[in-house]
CSV table of C-alpha atoms and ligand atoms in Angstrom, one decimal:
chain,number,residue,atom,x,y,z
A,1,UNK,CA,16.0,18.4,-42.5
A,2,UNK,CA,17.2,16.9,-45.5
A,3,UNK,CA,18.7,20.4,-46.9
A,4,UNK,CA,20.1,21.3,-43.3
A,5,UNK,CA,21.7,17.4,-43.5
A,6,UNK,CA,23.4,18.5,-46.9
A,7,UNK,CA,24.5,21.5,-45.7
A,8,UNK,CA,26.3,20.2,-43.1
A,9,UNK,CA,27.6,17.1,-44.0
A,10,UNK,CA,28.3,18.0,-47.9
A,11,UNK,CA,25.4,16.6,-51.3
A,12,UNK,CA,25.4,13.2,-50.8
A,13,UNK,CA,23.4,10.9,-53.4
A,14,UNK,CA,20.6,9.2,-51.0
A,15,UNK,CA,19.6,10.7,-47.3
A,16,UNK,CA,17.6,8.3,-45.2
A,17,UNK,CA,15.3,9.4,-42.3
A,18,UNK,CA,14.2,7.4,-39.2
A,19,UNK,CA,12.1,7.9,-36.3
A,20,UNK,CA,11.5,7.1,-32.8
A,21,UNK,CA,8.7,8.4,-30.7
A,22,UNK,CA,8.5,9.6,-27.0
A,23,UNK,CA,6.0,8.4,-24.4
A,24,UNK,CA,3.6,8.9,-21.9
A,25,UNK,CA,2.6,6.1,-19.2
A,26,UNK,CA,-1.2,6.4,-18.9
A,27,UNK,CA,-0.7,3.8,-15.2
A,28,UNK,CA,1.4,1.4,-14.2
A,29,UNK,CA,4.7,3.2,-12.8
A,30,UNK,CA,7.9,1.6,-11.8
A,31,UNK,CA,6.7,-1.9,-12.6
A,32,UNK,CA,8.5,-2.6,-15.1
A,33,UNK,CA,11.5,-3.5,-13.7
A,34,UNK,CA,9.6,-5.3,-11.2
A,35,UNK,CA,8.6,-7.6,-14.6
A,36,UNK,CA,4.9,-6.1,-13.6
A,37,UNK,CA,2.1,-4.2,-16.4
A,38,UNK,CA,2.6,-1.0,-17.9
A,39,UNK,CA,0.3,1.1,-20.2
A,40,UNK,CA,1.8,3.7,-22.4
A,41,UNK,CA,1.2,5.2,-25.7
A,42,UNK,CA,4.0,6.2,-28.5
A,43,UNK,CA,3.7,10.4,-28.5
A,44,UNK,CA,3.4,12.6,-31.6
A,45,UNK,CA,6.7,14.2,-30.4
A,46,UNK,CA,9.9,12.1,-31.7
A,47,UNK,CA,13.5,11.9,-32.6
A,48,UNK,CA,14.4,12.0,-36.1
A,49,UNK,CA,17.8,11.1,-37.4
A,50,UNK,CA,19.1,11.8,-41.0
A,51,UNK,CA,21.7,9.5,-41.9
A,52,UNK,CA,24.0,8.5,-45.2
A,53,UNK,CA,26.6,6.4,-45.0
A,54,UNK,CA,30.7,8.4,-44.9
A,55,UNK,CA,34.1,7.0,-45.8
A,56,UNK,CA,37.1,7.0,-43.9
A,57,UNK,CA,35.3,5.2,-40.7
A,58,UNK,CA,34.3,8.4,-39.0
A,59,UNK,CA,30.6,8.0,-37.2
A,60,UNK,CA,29.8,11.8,-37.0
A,61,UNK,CA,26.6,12.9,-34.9
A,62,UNK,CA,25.3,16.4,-34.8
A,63,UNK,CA,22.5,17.3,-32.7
A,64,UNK,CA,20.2,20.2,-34.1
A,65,UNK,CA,19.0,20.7,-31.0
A,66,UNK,CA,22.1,21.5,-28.8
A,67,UNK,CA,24.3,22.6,-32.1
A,68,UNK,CA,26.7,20.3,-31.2
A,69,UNK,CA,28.7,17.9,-33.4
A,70,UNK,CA,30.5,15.0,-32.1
A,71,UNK,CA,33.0,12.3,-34.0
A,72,UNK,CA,34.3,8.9,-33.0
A,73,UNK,CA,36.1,6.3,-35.0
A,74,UNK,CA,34.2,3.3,-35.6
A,75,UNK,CA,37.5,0.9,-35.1
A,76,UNK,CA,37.7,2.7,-31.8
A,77,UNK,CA,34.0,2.7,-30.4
A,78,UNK,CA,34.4,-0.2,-27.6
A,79,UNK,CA,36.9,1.2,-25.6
A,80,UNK,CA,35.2,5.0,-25.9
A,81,UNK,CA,33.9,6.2,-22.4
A,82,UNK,CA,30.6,7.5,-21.4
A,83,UNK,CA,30.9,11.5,-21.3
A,84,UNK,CA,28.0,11.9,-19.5
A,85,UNK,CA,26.0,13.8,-22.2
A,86,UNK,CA,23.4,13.3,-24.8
A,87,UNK,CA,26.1,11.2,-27.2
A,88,UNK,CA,25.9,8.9,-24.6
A,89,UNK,CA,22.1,7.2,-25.7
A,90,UNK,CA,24.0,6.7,-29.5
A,91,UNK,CA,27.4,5.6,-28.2
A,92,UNK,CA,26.0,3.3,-25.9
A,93,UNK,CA,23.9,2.0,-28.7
A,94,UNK,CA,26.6,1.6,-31.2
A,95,UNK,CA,28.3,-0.6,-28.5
A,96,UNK,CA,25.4,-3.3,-27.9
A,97,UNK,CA,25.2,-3.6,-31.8
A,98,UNK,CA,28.6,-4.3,-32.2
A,99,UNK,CA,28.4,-6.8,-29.0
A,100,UNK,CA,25.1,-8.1,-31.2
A,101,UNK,CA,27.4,-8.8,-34.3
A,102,UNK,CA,26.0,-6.1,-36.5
A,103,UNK,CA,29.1,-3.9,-37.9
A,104,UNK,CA,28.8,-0.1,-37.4
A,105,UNK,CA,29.8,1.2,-40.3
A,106,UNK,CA,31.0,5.5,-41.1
A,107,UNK,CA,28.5,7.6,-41.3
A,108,UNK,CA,26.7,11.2,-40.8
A,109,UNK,CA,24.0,11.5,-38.4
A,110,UNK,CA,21.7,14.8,-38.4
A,111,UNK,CA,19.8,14.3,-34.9
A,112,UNK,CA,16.3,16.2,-34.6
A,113,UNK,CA,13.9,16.0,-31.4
A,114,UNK,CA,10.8,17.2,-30.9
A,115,UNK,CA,11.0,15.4,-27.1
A,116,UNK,CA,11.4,17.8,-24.3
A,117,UNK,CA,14.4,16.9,-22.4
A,118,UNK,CA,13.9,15.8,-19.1
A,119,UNK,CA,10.1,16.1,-19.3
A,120,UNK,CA,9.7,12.3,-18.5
A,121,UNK,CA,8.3,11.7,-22.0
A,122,UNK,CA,11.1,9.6,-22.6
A,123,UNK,CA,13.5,11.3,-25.0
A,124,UNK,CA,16.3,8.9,-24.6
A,125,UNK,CA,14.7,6.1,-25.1
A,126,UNK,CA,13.9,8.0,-28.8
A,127,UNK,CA,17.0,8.8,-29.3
A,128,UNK,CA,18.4,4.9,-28.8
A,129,UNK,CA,16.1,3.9,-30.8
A,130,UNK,CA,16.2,6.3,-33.1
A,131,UNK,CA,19.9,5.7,-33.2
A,132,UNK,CA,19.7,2.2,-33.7
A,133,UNK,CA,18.4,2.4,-36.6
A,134,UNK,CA,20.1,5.1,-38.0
A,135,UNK,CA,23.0,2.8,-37.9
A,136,UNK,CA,21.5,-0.4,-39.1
A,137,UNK,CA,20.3,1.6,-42.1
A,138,UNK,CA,18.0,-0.3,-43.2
A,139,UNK,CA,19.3,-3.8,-42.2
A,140,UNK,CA,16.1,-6.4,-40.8
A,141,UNK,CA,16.7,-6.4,-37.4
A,142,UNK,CA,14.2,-8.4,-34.6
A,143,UNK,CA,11.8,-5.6,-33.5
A,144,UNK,CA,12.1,-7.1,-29.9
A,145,UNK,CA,15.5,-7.6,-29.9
A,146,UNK,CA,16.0,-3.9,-30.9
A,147,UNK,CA,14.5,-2.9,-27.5
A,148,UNK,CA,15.8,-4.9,-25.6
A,149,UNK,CA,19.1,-4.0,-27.2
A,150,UNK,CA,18.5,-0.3,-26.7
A,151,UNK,CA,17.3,-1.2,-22.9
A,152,UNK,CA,20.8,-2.6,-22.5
A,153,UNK,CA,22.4,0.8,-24.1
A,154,UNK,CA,21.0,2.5,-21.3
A,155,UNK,CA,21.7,0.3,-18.4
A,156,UNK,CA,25.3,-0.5,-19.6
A,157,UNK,CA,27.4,2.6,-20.9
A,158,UNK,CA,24.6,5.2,-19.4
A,159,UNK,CA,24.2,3.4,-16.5
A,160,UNK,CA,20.8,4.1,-15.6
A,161,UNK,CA,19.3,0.2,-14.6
A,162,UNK,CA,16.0,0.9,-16.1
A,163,UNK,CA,13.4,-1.2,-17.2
A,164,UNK,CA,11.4,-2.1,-20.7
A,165,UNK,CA,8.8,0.4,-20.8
A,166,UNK,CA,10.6,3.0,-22.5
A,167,UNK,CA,12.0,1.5,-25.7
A,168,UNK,CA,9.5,-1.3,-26.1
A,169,UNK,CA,6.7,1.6,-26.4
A,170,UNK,CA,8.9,3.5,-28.9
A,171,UNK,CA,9.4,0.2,-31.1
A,172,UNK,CA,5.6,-1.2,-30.7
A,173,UNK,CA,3.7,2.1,-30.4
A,174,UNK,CA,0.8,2.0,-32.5
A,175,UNK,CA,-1.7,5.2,-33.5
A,176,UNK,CA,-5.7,5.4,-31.8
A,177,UNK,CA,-4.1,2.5,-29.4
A,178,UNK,CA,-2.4,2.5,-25.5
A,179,UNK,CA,-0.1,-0.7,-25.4
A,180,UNK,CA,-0.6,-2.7,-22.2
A,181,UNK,CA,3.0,-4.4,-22.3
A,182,UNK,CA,3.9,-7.6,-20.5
A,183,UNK,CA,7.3,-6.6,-19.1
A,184,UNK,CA,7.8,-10.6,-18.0
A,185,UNK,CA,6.9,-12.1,-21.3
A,186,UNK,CA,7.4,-9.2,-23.0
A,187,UNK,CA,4.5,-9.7,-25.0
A,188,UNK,CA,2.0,-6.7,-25.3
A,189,UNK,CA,-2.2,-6.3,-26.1
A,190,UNK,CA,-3.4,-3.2,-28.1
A,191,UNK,CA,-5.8,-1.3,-25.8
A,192,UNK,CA,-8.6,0.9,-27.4
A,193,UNK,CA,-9.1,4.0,-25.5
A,194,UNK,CA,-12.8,5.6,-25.0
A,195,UNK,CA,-14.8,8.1,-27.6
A,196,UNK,CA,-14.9,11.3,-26.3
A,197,UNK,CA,-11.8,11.4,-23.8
A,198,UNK,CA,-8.3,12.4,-24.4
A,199,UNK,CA,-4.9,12.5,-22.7
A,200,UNK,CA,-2.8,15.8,-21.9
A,201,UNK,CA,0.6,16.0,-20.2
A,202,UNK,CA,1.9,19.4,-18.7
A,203,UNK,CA,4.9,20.0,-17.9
A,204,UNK,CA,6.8,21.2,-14.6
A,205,UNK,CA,9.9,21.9,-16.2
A,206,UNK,CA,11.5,20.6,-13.3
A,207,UNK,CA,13.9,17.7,-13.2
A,208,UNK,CA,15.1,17.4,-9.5
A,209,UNK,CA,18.8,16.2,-9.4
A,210,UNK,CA,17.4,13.2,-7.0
A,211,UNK,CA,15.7,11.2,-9.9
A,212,UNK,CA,19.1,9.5,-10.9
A,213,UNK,CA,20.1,8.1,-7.8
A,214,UNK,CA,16.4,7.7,-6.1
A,215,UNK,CA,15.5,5.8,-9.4
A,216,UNK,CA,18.5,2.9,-8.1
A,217,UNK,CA,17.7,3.5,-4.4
A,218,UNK,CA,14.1,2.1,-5.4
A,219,UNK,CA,15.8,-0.4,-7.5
A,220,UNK,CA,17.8,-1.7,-4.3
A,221,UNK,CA,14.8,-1.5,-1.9
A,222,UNK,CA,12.1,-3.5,-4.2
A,223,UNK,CA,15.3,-6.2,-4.3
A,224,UNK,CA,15.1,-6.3,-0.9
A,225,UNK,CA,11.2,-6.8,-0.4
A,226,UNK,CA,11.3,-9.9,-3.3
A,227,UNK,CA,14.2,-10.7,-0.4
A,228,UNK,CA,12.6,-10.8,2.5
A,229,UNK,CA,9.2,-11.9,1.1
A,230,UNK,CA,10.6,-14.8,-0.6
A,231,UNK,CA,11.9,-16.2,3.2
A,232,UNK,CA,8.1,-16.9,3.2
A,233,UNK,CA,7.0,-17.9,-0.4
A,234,UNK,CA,10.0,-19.4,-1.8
A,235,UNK,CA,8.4,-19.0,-5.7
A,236,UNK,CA,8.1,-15.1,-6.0
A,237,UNK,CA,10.9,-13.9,-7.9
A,238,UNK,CA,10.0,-11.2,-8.6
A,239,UNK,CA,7.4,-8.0,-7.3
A,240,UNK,CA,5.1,-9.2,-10.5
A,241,UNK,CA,4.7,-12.7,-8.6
A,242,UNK,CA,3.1,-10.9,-5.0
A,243,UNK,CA,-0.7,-10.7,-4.3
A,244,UNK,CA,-1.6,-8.1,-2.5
A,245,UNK,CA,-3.2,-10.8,-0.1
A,246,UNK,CA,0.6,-12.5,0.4
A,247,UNK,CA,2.1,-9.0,0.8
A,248,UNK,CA,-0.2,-8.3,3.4
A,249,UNK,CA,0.5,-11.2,5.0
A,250,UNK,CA,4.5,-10.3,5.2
A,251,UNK,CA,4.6,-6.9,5.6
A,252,UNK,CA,5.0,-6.9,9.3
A,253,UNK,CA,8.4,-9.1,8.5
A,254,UNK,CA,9.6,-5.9,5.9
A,255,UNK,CA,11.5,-2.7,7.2
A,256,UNK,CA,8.5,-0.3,7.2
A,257,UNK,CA,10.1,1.8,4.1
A,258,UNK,CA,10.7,-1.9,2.1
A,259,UNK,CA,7.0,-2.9,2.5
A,260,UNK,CA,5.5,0.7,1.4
A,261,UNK,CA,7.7,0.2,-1.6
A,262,UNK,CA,6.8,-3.3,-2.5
A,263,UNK,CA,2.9,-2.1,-2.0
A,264,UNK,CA,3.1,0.6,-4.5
A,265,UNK,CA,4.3,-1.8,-7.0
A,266,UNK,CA,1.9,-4.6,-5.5
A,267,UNK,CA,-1.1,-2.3,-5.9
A,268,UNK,CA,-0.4,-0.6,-9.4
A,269,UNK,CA,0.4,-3.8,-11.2
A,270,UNK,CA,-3.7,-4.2,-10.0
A,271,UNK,CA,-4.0,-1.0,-11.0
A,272,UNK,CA,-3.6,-1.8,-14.6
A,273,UNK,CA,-5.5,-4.3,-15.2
A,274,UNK,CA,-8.1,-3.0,-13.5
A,275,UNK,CA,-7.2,0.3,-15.8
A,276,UNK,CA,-7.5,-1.7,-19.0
A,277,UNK,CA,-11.1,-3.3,-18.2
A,278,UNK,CA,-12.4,0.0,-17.6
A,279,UNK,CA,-11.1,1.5,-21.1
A,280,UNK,CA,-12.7,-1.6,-22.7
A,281,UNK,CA,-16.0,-1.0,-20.9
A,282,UNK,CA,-15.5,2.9,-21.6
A,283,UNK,CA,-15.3,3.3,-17.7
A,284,UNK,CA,-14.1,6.9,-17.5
A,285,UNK,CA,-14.6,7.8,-14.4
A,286,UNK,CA,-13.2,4.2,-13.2
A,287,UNK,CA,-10.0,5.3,-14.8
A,288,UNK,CA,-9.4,8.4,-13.2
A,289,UNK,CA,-9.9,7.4,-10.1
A,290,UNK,CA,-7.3,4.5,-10.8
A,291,UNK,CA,-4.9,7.7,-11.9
A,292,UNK,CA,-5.5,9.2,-9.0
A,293,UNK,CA,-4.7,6.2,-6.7
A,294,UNK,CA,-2.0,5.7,-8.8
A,295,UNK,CA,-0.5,8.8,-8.0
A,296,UNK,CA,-1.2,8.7,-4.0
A,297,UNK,CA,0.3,5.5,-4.0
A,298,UNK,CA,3.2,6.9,-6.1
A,299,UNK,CA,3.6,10.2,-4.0
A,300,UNK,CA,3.3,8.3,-0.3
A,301,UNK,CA,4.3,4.8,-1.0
A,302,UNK,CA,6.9,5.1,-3.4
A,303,UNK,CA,8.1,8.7,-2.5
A,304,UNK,CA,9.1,9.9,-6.0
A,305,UNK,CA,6.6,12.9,-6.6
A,306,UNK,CA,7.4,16.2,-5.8
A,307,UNK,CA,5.7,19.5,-4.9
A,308,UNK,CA,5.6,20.5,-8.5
A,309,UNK,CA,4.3,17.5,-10.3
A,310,UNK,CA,1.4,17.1,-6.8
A,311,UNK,CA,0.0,20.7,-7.1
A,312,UNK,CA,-0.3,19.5,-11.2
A,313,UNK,CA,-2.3,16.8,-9.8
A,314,UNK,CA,-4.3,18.3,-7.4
A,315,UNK,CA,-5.0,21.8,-9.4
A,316,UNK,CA,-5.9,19.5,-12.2
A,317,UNK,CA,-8.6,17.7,-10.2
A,318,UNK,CA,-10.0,20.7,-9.7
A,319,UNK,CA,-10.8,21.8,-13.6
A,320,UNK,CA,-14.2,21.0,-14.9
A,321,UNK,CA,-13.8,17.8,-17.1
A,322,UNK,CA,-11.2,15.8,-15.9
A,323,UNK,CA,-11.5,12.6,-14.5
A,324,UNK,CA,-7.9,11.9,-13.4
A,325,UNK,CA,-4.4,12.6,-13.4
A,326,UNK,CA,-1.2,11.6,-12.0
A,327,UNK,CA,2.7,11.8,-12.5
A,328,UNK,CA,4.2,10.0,-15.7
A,329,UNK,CA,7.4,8.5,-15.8
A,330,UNK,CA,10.6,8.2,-12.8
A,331,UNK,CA,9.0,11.3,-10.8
A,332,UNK,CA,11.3,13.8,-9.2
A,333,UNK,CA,9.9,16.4,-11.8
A,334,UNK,CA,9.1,15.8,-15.7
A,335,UNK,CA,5.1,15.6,-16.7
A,336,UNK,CA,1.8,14.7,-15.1
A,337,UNK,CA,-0.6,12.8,-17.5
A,338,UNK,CA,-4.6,13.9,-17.2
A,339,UNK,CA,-7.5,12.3,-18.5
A,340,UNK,CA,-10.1,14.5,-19.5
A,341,UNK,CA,-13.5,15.0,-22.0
A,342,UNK,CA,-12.4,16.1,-24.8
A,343,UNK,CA,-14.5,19.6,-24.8
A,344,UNK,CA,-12.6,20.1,-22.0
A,345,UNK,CA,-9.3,20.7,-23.6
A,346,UNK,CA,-8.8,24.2,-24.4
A,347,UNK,CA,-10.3,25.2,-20.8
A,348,UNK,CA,-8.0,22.8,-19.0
A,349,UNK,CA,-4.8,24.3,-20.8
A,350,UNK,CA,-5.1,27.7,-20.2
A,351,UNK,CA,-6.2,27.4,-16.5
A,352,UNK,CA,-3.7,24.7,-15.5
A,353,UNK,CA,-0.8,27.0,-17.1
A,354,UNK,CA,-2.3,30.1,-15.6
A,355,UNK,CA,-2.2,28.0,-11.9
A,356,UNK,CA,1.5,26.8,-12.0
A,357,UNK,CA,2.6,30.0,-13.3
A,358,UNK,CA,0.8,32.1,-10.5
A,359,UNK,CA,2.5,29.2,-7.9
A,360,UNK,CA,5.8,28.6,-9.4
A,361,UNK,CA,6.7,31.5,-12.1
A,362,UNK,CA,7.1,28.7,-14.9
A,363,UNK,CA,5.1,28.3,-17.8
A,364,UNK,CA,4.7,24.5,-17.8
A,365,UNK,CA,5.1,22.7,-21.4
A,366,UNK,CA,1.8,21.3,-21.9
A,367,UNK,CA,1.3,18.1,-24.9
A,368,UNK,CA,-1.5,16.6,-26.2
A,369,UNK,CA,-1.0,13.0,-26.2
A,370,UNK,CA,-2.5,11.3,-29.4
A,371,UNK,CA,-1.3,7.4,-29.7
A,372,UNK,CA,0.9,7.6,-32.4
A,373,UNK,CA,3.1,4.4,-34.1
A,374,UNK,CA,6.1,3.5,-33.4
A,375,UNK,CA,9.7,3.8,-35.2
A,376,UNK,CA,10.5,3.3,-38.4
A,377,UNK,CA,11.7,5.0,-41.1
A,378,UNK,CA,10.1,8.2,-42.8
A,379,UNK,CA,8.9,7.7,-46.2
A,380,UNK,CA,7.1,11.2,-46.4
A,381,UNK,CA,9.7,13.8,-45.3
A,382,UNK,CA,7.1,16.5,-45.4
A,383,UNK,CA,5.7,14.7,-42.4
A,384,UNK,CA,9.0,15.7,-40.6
A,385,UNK,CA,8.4,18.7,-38.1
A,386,UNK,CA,10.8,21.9,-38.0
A,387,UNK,CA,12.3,22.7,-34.3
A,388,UNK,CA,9.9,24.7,-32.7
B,1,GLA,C1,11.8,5.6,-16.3
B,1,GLA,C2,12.4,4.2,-16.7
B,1,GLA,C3,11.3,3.2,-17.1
B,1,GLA,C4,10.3,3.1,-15.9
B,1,GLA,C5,9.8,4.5,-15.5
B,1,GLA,C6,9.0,4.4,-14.3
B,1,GLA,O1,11.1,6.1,-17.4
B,1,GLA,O2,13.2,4.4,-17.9
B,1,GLA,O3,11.9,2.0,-17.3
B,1,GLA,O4,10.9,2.4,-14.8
B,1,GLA,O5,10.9,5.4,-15.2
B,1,GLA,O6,7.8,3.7,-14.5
């Protein structure tokens, strides 16, 4: 990475190297912006950026990936416009540290991912983070404050009103631990998985052009339940604040589509808890049956599954070994996580790519999800993968 850096951008003394990892949600699935529980783990697969600093206040970013190379002019970077493409994530970023008083200086920026795009394994998030600190460079920065800072990147020049999950797992991943975050406090407990288990996400190399606007639509619609359900307990704020008890209780008063909503998000913020006492009493099968709720309730509640990511599901189920699975991430396409004994691995991958292929024609992309930590910069470039 560094000679490909050098080669494009000319020998320059010192080449620095961060990265930010992807994710998978193990449970807890649009709750986040509902200030609920989530539980993901930081992925092996991650965006790396090579920066060194330029002259002539010229911010140049090439992507390795795409083979694209893109320029701005730092004086100029508040008033430039989102394009609608992948510069977007590091544009938008470059903005909010600005807005956060921290200069952004010239400089080269080699981008590599190992992410799939649109898999739901969150590779913008990486690349904002990754981004970030590519242009602080070094500088001490509040690890919280950097995603939440990369939270607002998205939600302000993308425009995608997403919540915490994404970025907050790609700062505070850690390796051998899921991360049960606290998306109201925003504080977060290290959860130690079970011996003898593991965590696979395939792939339906789908991402339905819905997910965008479905992902505000639910946005709107949990709005309206903390609405309607606040008309009768004046102190819920927010989704996080609803037992399923009170919800119950109001239902009847909520359009019919409102109240499935606002149970989905009622139920899974249970969910994870419930999710995170079974892992501590190495529960397996308690946990996949939570995975598999989780996905029901995602797939007829909530309404963002589709016909790809439920045959995953359900042909999954169906494989010796596993004790769960579900869909990862917005829906609408993107991965399915499973939970499955660990002997059961190399089984599981070739039958579950041989059943979507026979159904659909696609090899799905298929991941093994060891916790890994969070960004930071690479001290070891040997450590850094080649694009596949
Ligand atoms: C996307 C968003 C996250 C979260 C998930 C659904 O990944 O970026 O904030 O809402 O969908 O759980």
């Amino acid at each position: 990475m560094i000679a490909s850096f050098r080669e494009r951008f000319g020998p320059t003394q010192q080449v620095r190297v961060f990265r930010a990892p992807g994710r998978v949600n193990l449970i807890g699935e649009h709750t986040d912006y509902n200030l609920g529980f989530v539980l993901p783990v930081a992925l092996d697969l991650a965006t790396y950026i090579a920066t060194a600093p330029s002259a002539g206040g010229r911010l140049r970013i090439y992507s390795e990936n795409r083979q694209e190379l893109r320029e701005f002019d730092v004086s100029q970077l508040g008033s430039v416009q989102p394009a609608r493409e992948w510069t977007d994530y590091a544009v938008g970023v470059a903005q909010e540290l600005v807005r956060a008083g921290v200069p952004v200086e010239g400089a080269n920026l080699l981008v590599r991912s190992t992410v799939p795009d649109g898999s739901g394994l969150s590779s913008s998030a990486a690349l904002e983070v990754a981004s970030a600190l590519a242009m602080l460079a070094g500088r001490e920065f509040d690890r919280l404050e950097l995603a939440k800072l990369c939270q607002r990147a998205e939600r302000n020049f993308v425009g995608m009103p997403c919540g915490i999950m994404d970025q907050y797992i790609s700062v505070f991943g850690r390796a051998h631990s899921a991360v049960e975050i606290d998306c109201r406090s925003l504080g977060h407990r290290l959860v130690k998985l079970p011996e003898g288990i593991t965590f696979i996400a395939v792939n339906t190399m789908v991402k339905h052009a819905l997910s965008g606007s479905a992902y505000r639509d639910r946005v709107r619609e949990c709005a309206a339940a903390v609405e309607g359900i606040a008309a009768v307990y004046p102190d819920v704020q927010s989704l996080r604040d609803v037992s399923p008890e009170q919800l119950e209780g109001v239902a009847s008063r909520l359009p019919d589509v409102v109240a499935r909503r606002a149970r989905h998000v009622v139920t899974e913020d249970a969910r994870v808890n419930r999710f995170v006492e079974a892992s501590l009493h190495t529960d397996v099968t308690g946990m996949g049956k939570l995975m598999v709720e989780s996905h029901r309730s995602l797939q007829h509640d909530y309404e963002v599954s589709c016909t790809e990511l439920d045959f995953l599901v359900d042909a999954a189920l169906e494989i010796e070994g596993v004790c769960g699975s579900r869909m990862t991430g917005g829906g609408f396409g993107g991965c399915t996580v499973t939970l499955l004994r660990a002997e059961a691995v190399s089984d599981f991958r070739t039958k579950i790519a041989r059943n979507y292929e026979e159904k659909f024609g696609v090899v799905p992309g298929i991941y093994s999800c060891e916790p890994s930590e969070g960004a930071g910069e690479v001290k070891n470039f040997e450590t850094i993968p080649s694009l596949g």
